[in-house]
Amino acid sequence: MTVEQLQKSIRELKKENDVCILAHSYQTREICEIADIVGDSFKLSVEAQKVKNSKIVMCGVHFMAETAKLLSPEKTVVIASDEAGCPMAEQFTPEEVLKFKAEHPSYSVVSYINTTAALKCVTDVCVTSSSAVEIVGKIENNDILFIPDKNLGAFVQKAYPEKNIVCWNGGCPVHGKMTAADVKAIKAKFPEAKFLVHPECPPEVCENADYIGSTAGIIDYARKLDAEQFIIGTEISITAQLSYEMPSKRFVNLSKHLICTDMKATTLMDVYNAVCGKGGLEITFDADTAAKARHCIDEMIRLGG
Ligand code: 13P
Ligand code: SF4
């Protein structure tokens, strides 16, 4: 079967089986083309609540499907590839957070949405990369434990020097590997290029940027800015997507190593199987986890507007 034939079958099957396909922007182009909604983590969370279909197929990583299930508990939610998990989501345990809370009762726990449902159960407010600065600004408490991404935590701390943001040593294994030397090398090749970067990159990388933001923020900024060349400091799918959309602008990767193998684990065939009900992994929660883990996501959506 060709890619086009498979895409046609998926489009027909999703109607027959009342399926809505949500895809993160890091998915491959052939998957984004057959998705009903493509976006960053915040958009996918908000949209998951509005879906009218009885089944959601998530093309992304595990925590994204968990978030969709928490927000739409009455729907069947399936992650297209059960191999796709964000390693950052599991870097800390609920027990470590509970221990910190017991020792530091005045602190609020803010978790990046890239966390397991178990961690969300012990979190006060969740954030995404597009909403972290805004939401932390709305939290009255100045004492904050921010997990798991220390780079995103440092980015938020910069916006609020008056806050005391404690970060643990976690982060994205893909963005976290970027260095100031990578920036220097690509800027030497493209000295006129604007540099757009995801806040999961280390501060030494972000400090050289023209724009720091989520995947959706980067896409939006590149659309609006009247420049010819852009260096993209996030997963390489975004560079490809931007190049297809704006062929008159030149988009280059900060590094060829910016590949998330988990985001790339999902194939079009996985999506086909998930839509047919023959593949993927259904997400389920017990009632207690469902109620506790949802609270911090509801807070995120409330505070993030
Ligand atoms: P966004 O919230 O920007 O979509 O980021 C998700 C992610 O996993 C980035 O690595
Ligand atoms: Fe997780 Fe990093 Fe992959 Fe995003 S890019 S899903 S944070 S491992």
GROMACS .gro file of C-alpha atoms and ligand atoms in nm:
model
  323
    1MET     CA    1   0.000   0.000   0.000
    2THR     CA    2   0.129   0.352  -0.073
    3VAL     CA    3   0.129   0.628   0.188
    4GLU     CA    4  -0.162   0.796   0.004
    5GLN     CA    5  -0.367   0.473  -0.002
    6LEU     CA    6  -0.306   0.419   0.368
    7GLN     CA    7  -0.400   0.779   0.446
    8LYS     CA    8  -0.722   0.737   0.244
    9SER     CA    9  -0.813   0.421   0.439
   10ILE     CA   10  -0.745   0.597   0.771
   11ARG     CA   11  -0.965   0.893   0.670
   12GLU     CA   12  -1.252   0.655   0.583
   13LEU     CA   13  -1.205   0.438   0.890
   14LYS     CA   14  -1.194   0.726   1.135
   15LYS     CA   15  -1.538   0.838   1.012
   16GLU     CA   16  -1.678   0.483   1.031
   17ASN     CA   17  -1.537   0.426   1.380
   18ASP     CA   18  -1.612   0.776   1.517
   19VAL     CA   19  -1.245   0.850   1.587
   20CYS     CA   20  -1.072   1.186   1.634
   21ILE     CA   21  -0.697   1.181   1.570
   22LEU     CA   22  -0.484   1.421   1.775
   23ALA     CA   23  -0.121   1.463   1.674
   24HIS     CA   24   0.167   1.651   1.833
   25SER     CA   25   0.359   1.873   1.591
   26TYR     CA   26   0.667   1.649   1.623
   27GLN     CA   27   0.487   1.368   1.439
   28THR     CA   28   0.580   1.287   1.081
   29ARG     CA   29   0.418   1.478   0.798
   30GLU     CA   30   0.210   1.182   0.679
   31ILE     CA   31   0.058   1.152   1.026
   32CYS     CA   32  -0.005   1.528   1.064
   33GLU     CA   33  -0.186   1.522   0.728
   34ILE     CA   34  -0.451   1.274   0.846
   35ALA     CA   35  -0.489   1.419   1.197
   36ASP     CA   36  -0.796   1.620   1.295
   37ILE     CA   37  -0.596   1.841   1.530
   38VAL     CA   38  -0.222   1.909   1.526
   39GLY     CA   39  -0.059   2.122   1.792
   40ASP     CA   40   0.162   2.166   2.095
   41SER     CA   41   0.091   2.008   2.433
   42PHE     CA   42  -0.131   2.294   2.551
   43LYS     CA   43  -0.347   2.294   2.238
   44LEU     CA   44  -0.384   1.915   2.248
   45SER     CA   45  -0.496   1.933   2.614
   46VAL     CA   46  -0.752   2.204   2.548
   47GLU     CA   47  -0.883   2.039   2.231
   48ALA     CA   48  -0.909   1.695   2.395
   49GLN     CA   49  -1.193   1.833   2.607
   50LYS     CA   50  -1.388   1.953   2.306
   51VAL     CA   51  -1.376   1.636   2.097
   52LYS     CA   52  -1.725   1.511   2.003
   53ASN     CA   53  -1.619   1.164   1.880
   54SER     CA   54  -1.639   0.862   2.108
   55LYS     CA   55  -1.275   0.764   2.053
   56ILE     CA   56  -0.946   0.959   2.051
   57VAL     CA   57  -0.630   0.823   1.891
   58MET     CA   58  -0.328   1.014   2.019
   59CYS     CA   59  -0.020   1.034   1.798
   60GLY     CA   60   0.240   1.162   2.037
   61VAL     CA   61   0.387   1.031   2.360
   62HIS     CA   62   0.226   0.852   2.652
   63PHE     CA   63   0.169   1.149   2.883
   64MET     CA   64  -0.026   1.325   2.605
   65ALA     CA   65  -0.269   1.033   2.578
   66GLU     CA   66  -0.296   1.024   2.959
   67THR     CA   67  -0.381   1.395   2.962
   68ALA     CA   68  -0.648   1.343   2.695
   69LYS     CA   69  -0.802   1.058   2.897
   70LEU     CA   70  -0.799   1.262   3.219
   71LEU     CA   71  -0.978   1.545   3.041
   72SER     CA   72  -1.221   1.323   2.850
   73PRO     CA   73  -1.278   1.028   3.084
   74GLU     CA   74  -1.596   0.916   2.906
   75LYS     CA   75  -1.408   0.860   2.579
   76THR     CA   76  -1.195   0.569   2.466
   77VAL     CA   77  -0.840   0.706   2.440
   78VAL     CA   78  -0.573   0.506   2.264
   79ILE     CA   79  -0.207   0.591   2.213
   80ALA     CA   80  -0.120   0.486   1.858
   81SER     CA   81   0.220   0.343   1.955
   82ASP     CA   82   0.261   0.190   2.299
   83GLU     CA   83   0.638   0.236   2.262
   84ALA     CA   84   0.616   0.615   2.260
   85GLY     CA   85   0.691   0.752   2.605
   86CYS     CA   86   0.864   1.078   2.701
   87PRO     CA   87   1.163   0.978   2.918
   88MET     CA   88   1.140   1.308   3.106
   89ALA     CA   89   0.791   1.217   3.234
   90GLU     CA   90   0.933   0.943   3.456
   91GLN     CA   91   1.244   1.112   3.593
   92PHE     CA   92   1.099   1.159   3.941
   93THR     CA   93   0.859   0.963   4.159
   94PRO     CA   94   0.551   1.076   4.353
   95GLU     CA   95   0.727   0.958   4.671
   96GLU     CA   96   1.014   1.205   4.614
   97VAL     CA   97   0.766   1.487   4.570
   98LEU     CA   98   0.565   1.387   4.877
   99LYS     CA   99   0.886   1.378   5.083
  100PHE     CA  100   0.975   1.730   4.964
  101LYS     CA  101   0.623   1.853   5.044
  102ALA     CA  102   0.642   1.707   5.394
  103GLU     CA  103   0.977   1.880   5.454
  104HIS     CA  104   0.875   2.209   5.283
  105PRO     CA  105   0.500   2.251   5.343
  106SER     CA  106   0.495   2.611   5.219
  107TYR     CA  107   0.590   2.517   4.862
  108SER     CA  108   0.355   2.480   4.566
  109VAL     CA  109   0.439   2.196   4.328
  110VAL     CA  110   0.436   2.296   3.962
  111SER     CA  111   0.485   2.016   3.710
  112TYR     CA  112   0.555   2.039   3.342
  113ILE     CA  113   0.281   1.849   3.161
  114ASN     CA  114   0.554   1.602   3.054
  115THR     CA  115   0.492   1.395   3.368
  116THR     CA  116   0.312   1.070   3.448
  117ALA     CA  117  -0.043   1.074   3.586
  118ALA     CA  118   0.105   0.947   3.915
  119LEU     CA  119   0.318   1.264   3.941
  120LYS     CA  120   0.022   1.479   3.845
  121CYS     CA  121  -0.162   1.335   4.147
  122VAL     CA  122   0.089   1.512   4.377
  123THR     CA  123   0.107   1.833   4.170
  124ASP     CA  124  -0.072   2.161   4.247
  125VAL     CA  125  -0.057   2.315   3.900
  126CYS     CA  126   0.053   2.179   3.567
  127VAL     CA  127   0.213   2.391   3.293
  128THR     CA  128   0.319   2.348   2.932
  129SER     CA  129   0.608   2.524   2.763
  130SER     CA  130   0.366   2.774   2.609
  131SER     CA  131   0.190   2.851   2.936
  132ALA     CA  132   0.459   2.811   3.205
  133VAL     CA  133   0.561   3.178   3.237
  134GLU     CA  134   0.204   3.304   3.236
  135ILE     CA  135   0.077   3.044   3.483
  136VAL     CA  136   0.362   3.066   3.733
  137GLY     CA  137   0.311   3.444   3.727
  138LYS     CA  138  -0.048   3.387   3.840
  139ILE     CA  139   0.049   3.163   4.134
  140GLU     CA  140   0.051   3.380   4.445
  141ASN     CA  141   0.297   3.161   4.631
  142ASN     CA  142   0.660   3.261   4.563
  143ASP     CA  143   0.800   2.928   4.683
  144ILE     CA  144   0.775   2.676   4.404
  145LEU     CA  145   0.909   2.329   4.335
  146PHE     CA  146   0.926   2.303   3.955
  147ILE     CA  147   0.964   1.953   3.806
  148PRO     CA  148   1.093   1.777   3.603
  149ASP     CA  149   1.262   2.013   3.353
  150LYS     CA  150   1.531   2.230   3.513
  151ASN     CA  151   1.580   2.422   3.187
  152LEU     CA  152   1.214   2.522   3.162
  153GLY     CA  153   1.232   2.599   3.534
  154ALA     CA  154   1.532   2.829   3.477
  155PHE     CA  155   1.345   3.002   3.194
  156VAL     CA  156   1.051   3.071   3.427
  157GLN     CA  157   1.283   3.182   3.709
  158LYS     CA  158   1.435   3.443   3.476
  159ALA     CA  159   1.091   3.595   3.425
  160TYR     CA  160   1.027   3.615   3.802
  161PRO     CA  161   1.349   3.691   3.992
  162GLU     CA  162   1.137   3.754   4.304
  163LYS     CA  163   1.020   3.392   4.311
  164ASN     CA  164   1.213   3.111   4.472
  165ILE     CA  165   1.192   2.832   4.216
  166VAL     CA  166   1.354   2.506   4.321
  167CYS     CA  167   1.438   2.274   4.030
  168TRP     CA  168   1.558   1.919   4.040
  169ASN     CA  169   1.806   1.774   3.796
  170GLY     CA  170   1.565   1.662   3.524
  171GLY     CA  171   1.511   1.752   3.163
  172CYS     CA  172   1.463   1.647   2.805
  173PRO     CA  173   1.740   1.414   2.686
  174VAL     CA  174   1.705   1.557   2.334
  175HIS     CA  175   1.692   1.936   2.388
  176GLY     CA  176   1.911   1.910   2.698
  177LYS     CA  177   2.206   1.792   2.488
  178MET     CA  178   2.228   2.120   2.296
  179THR     CA  179   2.527   2.340   2.375
  180ALA     CA  180   2.652   2.694   2.317
  181ALA     CA  181   2.904   2.537   2.076
  182ASP     CA  182   2.616   2.404   1.862
  183VAL     CA  183   2.473   2.756   1.848
  184LYS     CA  184   2.810   2.908   1.760
  185ALA     CA  185   2.866   2.656   1.479
  186ILE     CA  186   2.528   2.705   1.311
  187LYS     CA  187   2.538   3.083   1.354
  188ALA     CA  188   2.876   3.087   1.183
  189LYS     CA  189   2.711   2.917   0.882
  190PHE     CA  190   2.397   3.132   0.888
  191PRO     CA  191   2.497   3.463   1.049
  192GLU     CA  192   2.184   3.646   0.930
  193ALA     CA  193   1.941   3.378   1.051
  194LYS     CA  194   1.695   3.439   1.334
  195PHE     CA  195   1.735   3.184   1.613
  196LEU     CA  196   1.413   3.033   1.757
  197VAL     CA  197   1.447   2.790   2.044
  198HIS     CA  198   1.244   2.568   2.277
  199PRO     CA  199   1.287   2.642   2.651
  200GLU     CA  200   1.378   2.276   2.713
  201CYS     CA  201   1.724   2.372   2.579
  202PRO     CA  202   1.984   2.474   2.839
  203PRO     CA  203   2.009   2.843   2.941
  204GLU     CA  204   2.346   2.879   2.760
  205VAL     CA  205   2.162   2.792   2.435
  206CYS     CA  206   1.853   3.001   2.505
  207GLU     CA  207   2.051   3.313   2.592
  208ASN     CA  208   2.149   3.352   2.226
  209ALA     CA  209   1.794   3.327   2.094
  210ASP     CA  210   1.573   3.582   1.918
  211TYR     CA  211   1.269   3.392   2.041
  212ILE     CA  212   1.212   3.128   2.311
  213GLY     CA  213   0.884   2.936   2.313
  214SER     CA  214   0.682   2.621   2.263
  215THR     CA  215   0.659   2.436   1.934
  216ALA     CA  216   0.341   2.629   1.852
  217GLY     CA  217   0.510   2.954   1.955
  218ILE     CA  218   0.808   2.885   1.730
  219ILE     CA  219   0.582   2.805   1.432
  220ASP     CA  220   0.377   3.117   1.489
  221TYR     CA  221   0.682   3.341   1.527
  222ALA     CA  222   0.838   3.206   1.205
  223ARG     CA  223   0.512   3.265   1.018
  224LYS     CA  224   0.488   3.625   1.131
  225LEU     CA  225   0.851   3.736   1.113
  226ASP     CA  226   0.959   3.881   0.785
  227ALA     CA  227   1.305   3.724   0.774
  228GLU     CA  228   1.471   3.498   0.517
  229GLN     CA  229   1.657   3.249   0.735
  230PHE     CA  230   1.574   3.076   1.063
  231ILE     CA  231   1.767   2.840   1.289
  232ILE     CA  232   1.519   2.611   1.465
  233GLY     CA  233   1.619   2.491   1.811
  234THR     CA  234   1.367   2.215   1.862
  235GLU     CA  235   1.283   1.870   1.723
  236ILE     CA  236   1.373   1.852   1.354
  237SER     CA  237   1.011   1.787   1.245
  238ILE     CA  238   0.933   2.150   1.311
  239THR     CA  239   1.208   2.261   1.070
  240ALA     CA  240   1.065   2.029   0.804
  241GLN     CA  241   0.707   2.146   0.866
  242LEU     CA  242   0.805   2.512   0.843
  243SER     CA  243   0.999   2.448   0.521
  244TYR     CA  244   0.694   2.284   0.357
  245GLU     CA  245   0.469   2.566   0.468
  246MET     CA  246   0.699   2.856   0.374
  247PRO     CA  247   0.925   2.745   0.087
  248SER     CA  248   1.045   3.103   0.029
  249LYS     CA  249   1.205   3.108   0.378
  250ARG     CA  250   1.505   2.895   0.471
  251PHE     CA  251   1.479   2.686   0.790
  252VAL     CA  252   1.779   2.498   0.930
  253ASN     CA  253   1.816   2.274   1.236
  254LEU     CA  254   2.019   2.391   1.532
  255SER     CA  255   2.156   2.036   1.528
  256LYS     CA  256   2.087   1.714   1.340
  257HIS     CA  257   2.081   1.545   1.682
  258LEU     CA  258   1.753   1.712   1.776
  259ILE     CA  259   1.549   1.398   1.705
  260CYS     CA  260   1.305   1.256   1.956
  261THR     CA  261   1.298   0.883   1.891
  262ASP     CA  262   0.987   0.849   2.106
  263MET     CA  263   0.796   1.103   1.899
  264LYS     CA  264   0.916   0.920   1.589
  265ALA     CA  265   0.810   0.575   1.720
  266THR     CA  266   0.460   0.611   1.572
  267THR     CA  267   0.415   0.502   1.212
  268LEU     CA  268   0.121   0.558   0.981
  269MET     CA  269   0.049   0.184   1.008
  270ASP     CA  270   0.027   0.222   1.388
  271VAL     CA  271  -0.232   0.493   1.336
  272TYR     CA  272  -0.425   0.270   1.095
  273ASN     CA  273  -0.426  -0.017   1.346
  274ALA     CA  274  -0.530   0.211   1.632
  275VAL     CA  275  -0.816   0.359   1.429
  276CYS     CA  276  -0.933   0.004   1.335
  277GLY     CA  277  -0.922  -0.102   1.699
  278LYS     CA  278  -0.649  -0.357   1.623
  279GLY     CA  279  -0.352  -0.179   1.778
  280GLY     CA  280  -0.222   0.087   2.010
  281LEU     CA  281  -0.272   0.093   2.384
  282GLU     CA  282  -0.592   0.201   2.556
  283ILE     CA  283  -0.537   0.437   2.851
  284THR     CA  284  -0.736   0.364   3.166
  285PHE     CA  285  -0.724   0.497   3.523
  286ASP     CA  286  -0.877   0.397   3.851
  287ALA     CA  287  -1.128   0.653   3.983
  288ASP     CA  288  -0.891   0.789   4.250
  289THR     CA  289  -0.603   0.857   4.007
  290ALA     CA  290  -0.843   1.005   3.753
  291ALA     CA  291  -0.977   1.257   4.005
  292LYS     CA  292  -0.643   1.347   4.168
  293ALA     CA  293  -0.440   1.376   3.845
  294ARG     CA  294  -0.697   1.588   3.668
  295HIS     CA  295  -0.698   1.864   3.926
  296CYS     CA  296  -0.361   2.016   3.825
  297ILE     CA  297  -0.456   2.009   3.455
  298ASP     CA  298  -0.785   2.184   3.526
  299GLU     CA  299  -0.586   2.444   3.719
  300MET     CA  300  -0.354   2.489   3.420
  301ILE     CA  301  -0.645   2.542   3.182
  302ARG     CA  302  -0.819   2.779   3.427
  303LEU     CA  303  -0.507   2.990   3.491
  304GLY     CA  304  -0.389   2.973   3.129
  305GLY     CA  305  -0.723   3.091   2.994
  30613P     P1  306   0.536   2.161   2.346
  30613P     O1  307   0.454   2.189   2.465
  30613P     O2  308   0.608   2.281   2.299
  30613P     O3  309   0.451   2.097   2.245
  30613P     O4  310   0.651   2.062   2.385
  30613P     C1  311   0.631   1.929   2.407
  30613P     C2  312   0.756   1.857   2.408
  30613P     O5  313   0.762   1.743   2.442
  30613P     C3  314   0.874   1.931   2.367
  30613P     O6  315   0.982   1.850   2.368
  307SF4    FE1  316   1.008   1.418   2.582
  307SF4    FE2  317   1.211   1.557   2.488
  307SF4    FE3  318   1.083   1.390   2.328
  307SF4    FE4  319   0.967   1.617   2.407
  307SF4     S1  320   1.148   1.596   2.279
  307SF4     S2  321   0.873   1.415   2.405
  307SF4     S3  322   1.047   1.634   2.616
  307SF4     S4  323   1.203   1.336   2.511
   0.00000   0.00000   0.00000
